[in-house]
XYZ file of C-alpha atoms in Angstrom:
233
model
C 0.000 0.000 0.000
C 1.289 3.452 -0.962
C 0.935 5.302 2.345
C 1.583 8.710 0.721
C -1.688 8.345 -1.252
C -3.550 8.187 2.055
C -1.619 10.706 4.144
C -1.277 13.513 1.587
C -4.994 13.915 0.725
C -5.876 13.876 4.442
C -3.120 16.426 5.190
C -4.314 18.689 2.336
C -7.921 18.639 3.498
C -7.049 19.269 7.156
C -4.582 22.053 6.370
C -7.022 23.829 4.035
C -9.760 23.681 6.688
C -7.476 24.851 9.524
C -5.943 27.641 7.440
C -9.274 29.032 6.269
C -10.532 28.989 9.853
C -7.326 30.720 11.026
C -7.651 33.398 8.334
C -11.267 34.080 9.265
C -10.738 34.097 13.039
C -7.281 35.608 13.545
C -4.998 38.313 12.186
C -2.844 37.875 9.093
C 0.218 37.812 11.379
C -1.086 34.656 13.029
C -1.880 33.252 9.587
C 1.728 33.826 8.460
C 2.908 31.565 11.277
C 0.301 29.042 10.139
C 1.740 29.113 6.602
C 5.198 28.375 8.016
C 3.623 25.534 10.003
C 2.090 24.133 6.805
C 5.468 24.080 5.116
C 7.108 22.469 8.142
C 4.476 19.695 8.129
C 5.071 19.015 4.429
C 8.843 19.038 4.957
C 8.516 16.479 7.767
C 6.199 14.376 5.588
C 8.799 14.399 2.809
C 11.410 13.156 5.293
C 8.963 10.550 6.586
C 8.242 9.181 3.094
C 12.034 9.137 2.522
C 11.751 9.349 -1.269
C 13.547 12.433 -2.532
C 16.757 13.536 -4.223
C 19.296 16.015 -2.925
C 17.751 18.744 -5.106
C 14.289 17.979 -3.751
C 15.557 18.276 -0.181
C 17.266 21.606 -0.902
C 14.100 22.868 -2.608
C 11.941 22.069 0.422
C 14.498 23.637 2.765
C 14.431 26.833 0.679
C 10.629 26.848 0.742
C 10.667 26.409 4.523
C 13.182 29.243 5.001
C 11.249 31.444 2.566
C 8.020 30.995 4.536
C 9.970 31.827 7.689
C 11.118 35.107 6.116
C 7.532 35.777 5.031
C 6.515 36.164 8.699
C 8.618 39.345 8.775
C 7.793 40.424 5.189
C 6.988 44.016 6.206
C 10.621 44.556 7.276
C 12.639 45.613 4.165
C 15.578 43.242 4.728
C 13.259 40.236 5.055
C 11.243 41.443 2.076
C 14.472 41.487 0.059
C 15.535 38.046 1.357
C 12.117 36.607 0.532
C 12.409 37.759 -3.089
C 15.942 36.347 -3.368
C 14.788 33.053 -1.874
C 11.753 32.886 -4.189
C 13.959 33.498 -7.234
C 16.298 30.703 -6.093
C 13.303 28.370 -5.601
C 11.998 28.946 -9.125
C 15.436 28.524 -10.678
C 15.915 25.275 -8.754
C 12.468 24.109 -9.866
C 13.497 24.865 -13.449
C 16.733 22.908 -13.041
C 14.764 19.783 -12.021
C 13.420 19.359 -15.562
C 15.865 21.380 -17.684
C 17.842 18.328 -18.873
C 14.644 16.563 -19.916
C 13.752 19.442 -22.228
C 16.932 19.246 -24.330
C 16.255 18.794 -28.012
C 12.606 19.719 -27.558
C 10.980 21.038 -30.725
C 8.174 23.429 -30.010
C 4.960 23.319 -31.961
C 3.051 26.427 -32.955
C 0.454 25.941 -30.212
C 3.191 25.697 -27.571
C 4.861 28.857 -28.854
C 1.460 30.590 -28.768
C 0.884 29.463 -25.162
C 4.355 30.698 -24.163
C 3.601 34.024 -25.822
C 0.343 34.431 -23.934
C 1.973 33.448 -20.630
C 4.818 35.889 -21.266
C 2.522 38.808 -22.123
C 0.168 38.159 -19.189
C 3.036 37.847 -16.715
C 4.752 41.001 -17.939
C 1.475 42.913 -17.768
C 0.777 41.674 -14.221
C 4.310 42.499 -13.090
C 4.163 46.022 -14.474
C 0.714 46.578 -12.988
C 1.702 45.269 -9.554
C 4.921 47.300 -9.419
C 2.998 50.464 -10.238
C 0.426 49.769 -7.515
C 2.864 48.917 -4.715
C 2.536 51.549 -1.945
C 5.613 53.737 -1.446
C 6.020 52.490 2.132
C 7.059 49.071 0.765
C 9.361 50.468 -1.916
C 13.133 50.308 -1.444
C 16.173 50.634 -3.720
C 16.362 47.047 -4.939
C 12.621 46.324 -4.944
C 11.883 46.917 -8.642
C 15.011 45.046 -9.768
C 14.240 42.028 -7.601
C 10.594 42.066 -8.627
C 11.493 41.937 -12.324
C 14.108 39.194 -11.789
C 11.478 37.266 -9.864
C 9.119 37.771 -12.812
C 11.650 36.401 -15.307
C 12.312 33.367 -13.059
C 8.585 32.668 -12.705
C 8.010 32.941 -16.477
C 10.960 30.599 -17.085
C 9.652 27.904 -14.748
C 6.076 28.156 -16.107
C 7.393 27.771 -19.673
C 9.435 24.747 -18.561
C 6.426 23.221 -16.798
C 4.208 23.575 -19.883
C 6.905 22.103 -22.150
C 7.590 19.247 -19.721
C 3.887 18.430 -19.425
C 3.323 18.513 -23.207
C 6.364 16.340 -23.866
C 5.806 13.558 -21.335
C 2.095 13.676 -20.406
C 2.424 11.435 -17.346
C 1.683 11.705 -13.624
C 5.127 13.092 -12.852
C 4.778 15.962 -15.332
C 1.216 16.555 -14.069
C 2.409 16.865 -10.463
C 5.200 19.202 -11.588
C 3.020 21.613 -13.576
C 0.354 21.586 -10.834
C 3.005 22.472 -8.229
C 4.502 25.241 -10.370
C 1.170 26.838 -11.269
C 0.000 26.539 -7.667
C 3.085 28.377 -6.418
C 2.714 31.091 -9.068
C -0.970 31.676 -8.273
C -0.174 31.576 -4.557
C 2.423 34.326 -5.027
C 0.125 36.396 -7.220
C -2.799 36.281 -4.770
C -0.423 37.002 -1.885
C 0.897 40.121 -3.629
C -2.673 41.296 -4.253
C -3.647 40.654 -0.624
C -0.508 42.205 0.879
C 0.343 45.137 -1.385
C -3.143 46.088 -2.543
C -4.717 45.219 0.837
C -7.469 42.989 -0.560
C -7.317 40.644 2.405
C -9.947 38.285 0.992
C -7.237 37.096 -1.412
C -5.374 35.465 1.482
C -7.842 32.569 1.345
C -7.165 31.521 -2.290
C -3.465 32.261 -1.666
C -3.379 29.728 1.131
C -5.360 27.113 -0.771
C -3.056 27.445 -3.800
C 0.002 27.172 -1.543
C -1.205 24.076 0.325
C -2.128 22.297 -2.905
C 1.116 23.337 -4.627
C 3.372 21.943 -1.913
C 1.331 18.725 -1.742
C 1.792 18.282 -5.503
C 5.496 19.013 -5.054
C 5.772 16.215 -2.483
C 4.012 13.869 -4.910
C 6.352 14.982 -7.701
C 9.436 14.334 -5.538
C 8.210 10.853 -4.590
C 7.245 9.895 -8.162
C 10.422 11.293 -9.748
C 12.604 9.536 -7.162
C 10.853 6.209 -7.774
C 11.268 6.615 -11.529
C 14.976 7.339 -11.204
C 15.382 4.466 -8.733
C 13.727 2.036 -11.150
C 15.993 3.203 -13.967
C 19.125 2.665 -11.873
C 17.881 -0.832 -10.950
C 17.209 -1.764 -14.562
C 20.430 -0.229 -15.842
C 23.130 -0.549 -13.152
């Protein structure tokens, strides 16, 4: 019996319920600690399942540290560190599938999808930067925000290409995790910078689902690589 198929759905459902209740009953500061707690639970689950590569472990450590920084996001230095950490996370996510995309020939529909994703992301980035209140603006903010945008576009493009090329459960888990993280970030920015606090609820749901899919991706990818090494020593 694959115990991860039982534990992960239960963990997702419980965490979504607890987080929504926390967001409705307590301040966003309390909710930020809850988000860190979510990530810690997923990190411990990954260790418990014991099916991950070195890159997977580093990725989850970065996500855990990033959510720790997010608790102090209003402080400029932690805001800066959060952006740096998020950029590193997306670049590491990209590196997980980069080798598998070598020699990929893009079809017209894929190029069209990339174009739409690129335009939408650039538009959203420009719009968000313009709407950020001056109190959160600092010297490196715009630069980091745009680098973050490039990293996020890169990993989304890789996820779409990877999914179209392989069309299996592993690629499905990967693209679901990537898109979940992107939408989680986007809704967080809207909630935090534009002060639409109702967006914290979809932000948290996207984040919980994204990390769960990332755990499933790590397990599935590790099993695939383990089977290959067994077949071809």
